[in-house]
């Protein structure tokens, strides 16, 4: 009888978590449904770009996909977006409240999942707020879009893409 009282609150908690996007045990393991992958991508684009900019959303989505393709990152969209300290705080939990921007993020996410990429992003796996510049020799800036500066990490002597920790 005491378990019957626990089932309803527990079911409500599990349902709420599953609707919050990218629900799973461990972000890097993959295995998320395609709808959840789309929502994770939408959330990254929504919170990391100027929400009215398709170009900016596409650029952020391209970075996410560049990371998914790299063995050093998780192999799923939700795994990449859910990595600690990589995207905006609360990216997977905060509400997306601007209806037009959510619709745009949904449309852009569909395009990215079908294979579209922002060609200006190239192989970039990193970005930060536009207007900031850092003096590191390995940061090769390739694009400014949606309020962000996108860059590739390259070997400063050879200019070849390099992977630094």
Short mmCIF file of C-alpha atoms in Angstrom, two decimals:
data_model
loop_
_atom_site.label_atom_id
_atom_site.label_comp_id
_atom_site.label_asym_id
_atom_site.label_seq_id
_atom_site.Cartn_x
_atom_site.Cartn_y
_atom_site.Cartn_z
CA UNK A 1 0.00 0.00 0.00
CA UNK A 2 2.82 2.44 0.77
CA UNK A 3 4.20 1.96 -2.79
CA UNK A 4 0.91 3.11 -4.32
CA UNK A 5 1.41 6.55 -2.75
CA UNK A 6 4.90 6.81 -4.25
CA UNK A 7 3.99 5.73 -7.78
CA UNK A 8 2.03 8.85 -8.73
CA UNK A 9 4.64 11.42 -7.62
CA UNK A 10 7.45 9.32 -9.12
CA UNK A 11 5.59 9.01 -12.43
CA UNK A 12 5.03 12.77 -12.48
CA UNK A 13 8.74 13.43 -11.90
CA UNK A 14 9.82 11.02 -14.64
CA UNK A 15 7.27 12.52 -17.06
CA UNK A 16 8.44 16.06 -16.31
CA UNK A 17 12.08 15.11 -16.81
CA UNK A 18 11.39 13.34 -20.08
CA UNK A 19 9.58 16.39 -21.44
CA UNK A 20 12.42 18.71 -20.48
CA UNK A 21 14.50 17.51 -23.41
CA UNK A 22 17.42 15.14 -23.74
CA UNK A 23 16.40 12.97 -20.81
CA UNK A 24 18.69 10.07 -20.22
CA UNK A 25 21.16 8.57 -17.86
CA UNK A 26 24.52 9.95 -18.92
CA UNK A 27 24.79 12.54 -21.67
CA UNK A 28 27.53 10.92 -23.70
CA UNK A 29 25.95 7.53 -24.19
CA UNK A 30 23.63 8.36 -27.06
CA UNK A 31 20.48 6.33 -27.45
CA UNK A 32 18.16 9.34 -27.39
CA UNK A 33 15.08 9.42 -29.62
CA UNK A 34 15.26 11.64 -32.70
CA UNK A 35 12.70 14.03 -31.23
CA UNK A 36 14.90 14.53 -28.18
CA UNK A 37 17.96 15.05 -30.37
CA UNK A 38 16.08 17.73 -32.29
CA UNK A 39 15.02 19.45 -29.07
CA UNK A 40 18.59 19.43 -27.76
CA UNK A 41 19.77 21.01 -31.01
CA UNK A 42 16.95 23.57 -30.88
CA UNK A 43 17.86 24.51 -27.32
CA UNK A 44 21.55 25.00 -28.14
CA UNK A 45 20.68 27.24 -31.09
CA UNK A 46 17.97 29.12 -29.19
CA UNK A 47 20.09 29.96 -26.16
CA UNK A 48 23.45 30.44 -27.90
CA UNK A 49 22.52 32.75 -30.78
CA UNK A 50 20.57 35.91 -31.35
CA UNK A 51 17.17 34.28 -31.44
CA UNK A 52 15.92 36.08 -34.53
CA UNK A 53 18.94 35.15 -36.67
CA UNK A 54 18.61 32.04 -38.84
CA UNK A 55 22.27 32.50 -39.83
CA UNK A 56 23.38 32.49 -36.19
CA UNK A 57 21.27 29.46 -35.31
CA UNK A 58 22.61 27.57 -38.31
CA UNK A 59 26.19 28.43 -37.28
CA UNK A 60 25.67 27.19 -33.70
CA UNK A 61 23.98 24.03 -35.00
CA UNK A 62 26.92 23.42 -37.33
CA UNK A 63 29.35 23.62 -34.39
CA UNK A 64 27.24 21.06 -32.52
CA UNK A 65 27.34 18.73 -35.51
CA UNK A 66 31.10 19.27 -35.98
CA UNK A 67 31.55 18.09 -32.41
CA UNK A 68 29.24 15.10 -32.88
CA UNK A 69 31.47 14.00 -35.78
CA UNK A 70 34.66 14.29 -33.67
CA UNK A 71 35.69 11.31 -31.52
CA UNK A 72 36.75 13.63 -28.68
CA UNK A 73 33.11 14.59 -28.03
CA UNK A 74 29.99 12.53 -27.37
CA UNK A 75 28.49 10.94 -30.48
CA UNK A 76 24.98 12.33 -30.01
CA UNK A 77 23.54 15.83 -30.23
CA UNK A 78 22.20 15.66 -26.67
CA UNK A 79 25.54 14.33 -25.49
CA UNK A 80 27.37 17.30 -26.99
CA UNK A 81 24.85 19.91 -25.82
CA UNK A 82 24.68 18.36 -22.35
CA UNK A 83 28.44 18.50 -21.71
CA UNK A 84 29.26 20.47 -18.61
CA UNK A 85 30.45 24.07 -19.14
CA UNK A 86 30.26 23.91 -22.93
CA UNK A 87 26.97 25.70 -23.63
CA UNK A 88 24.81 28.30 -21.89
CA UNK A 89 23.94 27.47 -18.31
CA UNK A 90 20.54 25.80 -18.17
CA UNK A 91 20.49 25.13 -21.91
CA UNK A 92 18.62 21.86 -21.38
CA UNK A 93 16.28 23.02 -18.64
CA UNK A 94 15.32 26.68 -19.09
CA UNK A 95 12.02 27.40 -20.83
CA UNK A 96 12.09 28.58 -24.44
CA UNK A 97 9.41 31.25 -24.31
CA UNK A 98 9.71 33.30 -27.50
CA UNK A 99 7.26 31.56 -29.83
CA UNK A 100 8.69 32.92 -33.11
CA UNK A 101 12.23 32.02 -32.07
CA UNK A 102 11.21 28.50 -31.06
CA UNK A 103 9.55 28.04 -34.46
CA UNK A 104 12.72 29.29 -36.19
CA UNK A 105 14.90 26.98 -34.07
CA UNK A 106 12.66 24.06 -35.01
CA UNK A 107 12.91 24.86 -38.72
CA UNK A 108 16.70 25.27 -38.58
CA UNK A 109 17.10 22.07 -36.53
CA UNK A 110 15.17 20.16 -39.20
CA UNK A 111 17.50 21.59 -41.86
CA UNK A 112 20.61 20.60 -39.88
CA UNK A 113 19.34 17.10 -39.19
CA UNK A 114 18.74 16.75 -42.95
CA UNK A 115 22.40 17.69 -43.53
CA UNK A 116 22.51 21.46 -44.06
CA UNK A 117 25.57 23.21 -42.59
CA UNK A 118 26.78 26.80 -42.40
CA UNK A 119 29.69 26.82 -44.85
CA UNK A 120 31.36 29.76 -43.10
CA UNK A 121 31.78 27.73 -39.91
CA UNK A 122 34.08 25.27 -41.71
CA UNK A 123 35.48 22.82 -39.12
CA UNK A 124 35.03 25.18 -36.14
CA UNK A 125 34.05 23.52 -32.90
CA UNK A 126 34.22 26.62 -30.74
CA UNK A 127 32.61 30.03 -30.46
CA UNK A 128 32.24 32.88 -28.01
CA UNK A 129 30.37 36.17 -27.79
CA UNK A 130 31.08 38.53 -30.67
CA UNK A 131 33.18 41.56 -29.84
CA UNK A 132 35.60 39.65 -27.66
CA UNK A 133 38.99 38.72 -29.06
CA UNK A 134 41.60 36.65 -27.33
CA UNK A 135 45.31 36.81 -28.11
CA UNK A 136 45.87 33.06 -28.36
CA UNK A 137 47.87 32.00 -31.41
CA UNK A 138 45.80 28.87 -32.00
CA UNK A 139 42.42 30.62 -32.46
CA UNK A 140 41.66 31.08 -36.16
CA UNK A 141 38.43 33.09 -36.52
CA UNK A 142 36.27 31.99 -39.45
CA UNK A 143 32.88 33.66 -38.98
CA UNK A 144 30.81 36.14 -37.02
CA UNK A 145 27.09 35.30 -36.95
CA UNK A 146 24.19 35.50 -34.53
CA UNK A 147 26.15 37.45 -31.94
CA UNK A 148 29.01 34.95 -31.83
CA UNK A 149 32.55 34.59 -33.17
CA UNK A 150 33.32 31.11 -34.49
CA UNK A 151 36.85 29.78 -34.57
CA UNK A 152 38.95 26.76 -35.38
CA UNK A 153 41.88 25.74 -33.24
CA UNK A 154 44.96 25.53 -35.45
CA UNK A 155 48.64 24.95 -34.95
CA UNK A 156 50.06 28.50 -34.84
CA UNK A 157 53.21 27.53 -36.76
CA UNK A 158 51.66 25.54 -39.59
CA UNK A 159 48.07 26.82 -39.70
CA UNK A 160 46.85 23.21 -39.81
CA UNK A 161 43.83 22.25 -37.74
CA UNK A 162 45.15 21.18 -34.38
CA UNK A 163 43.56 19.67 -31.35
CA UNK A 164 44.64 21.21 -28.11
CA UNK A 165 43.10 20.23 -24.79
#
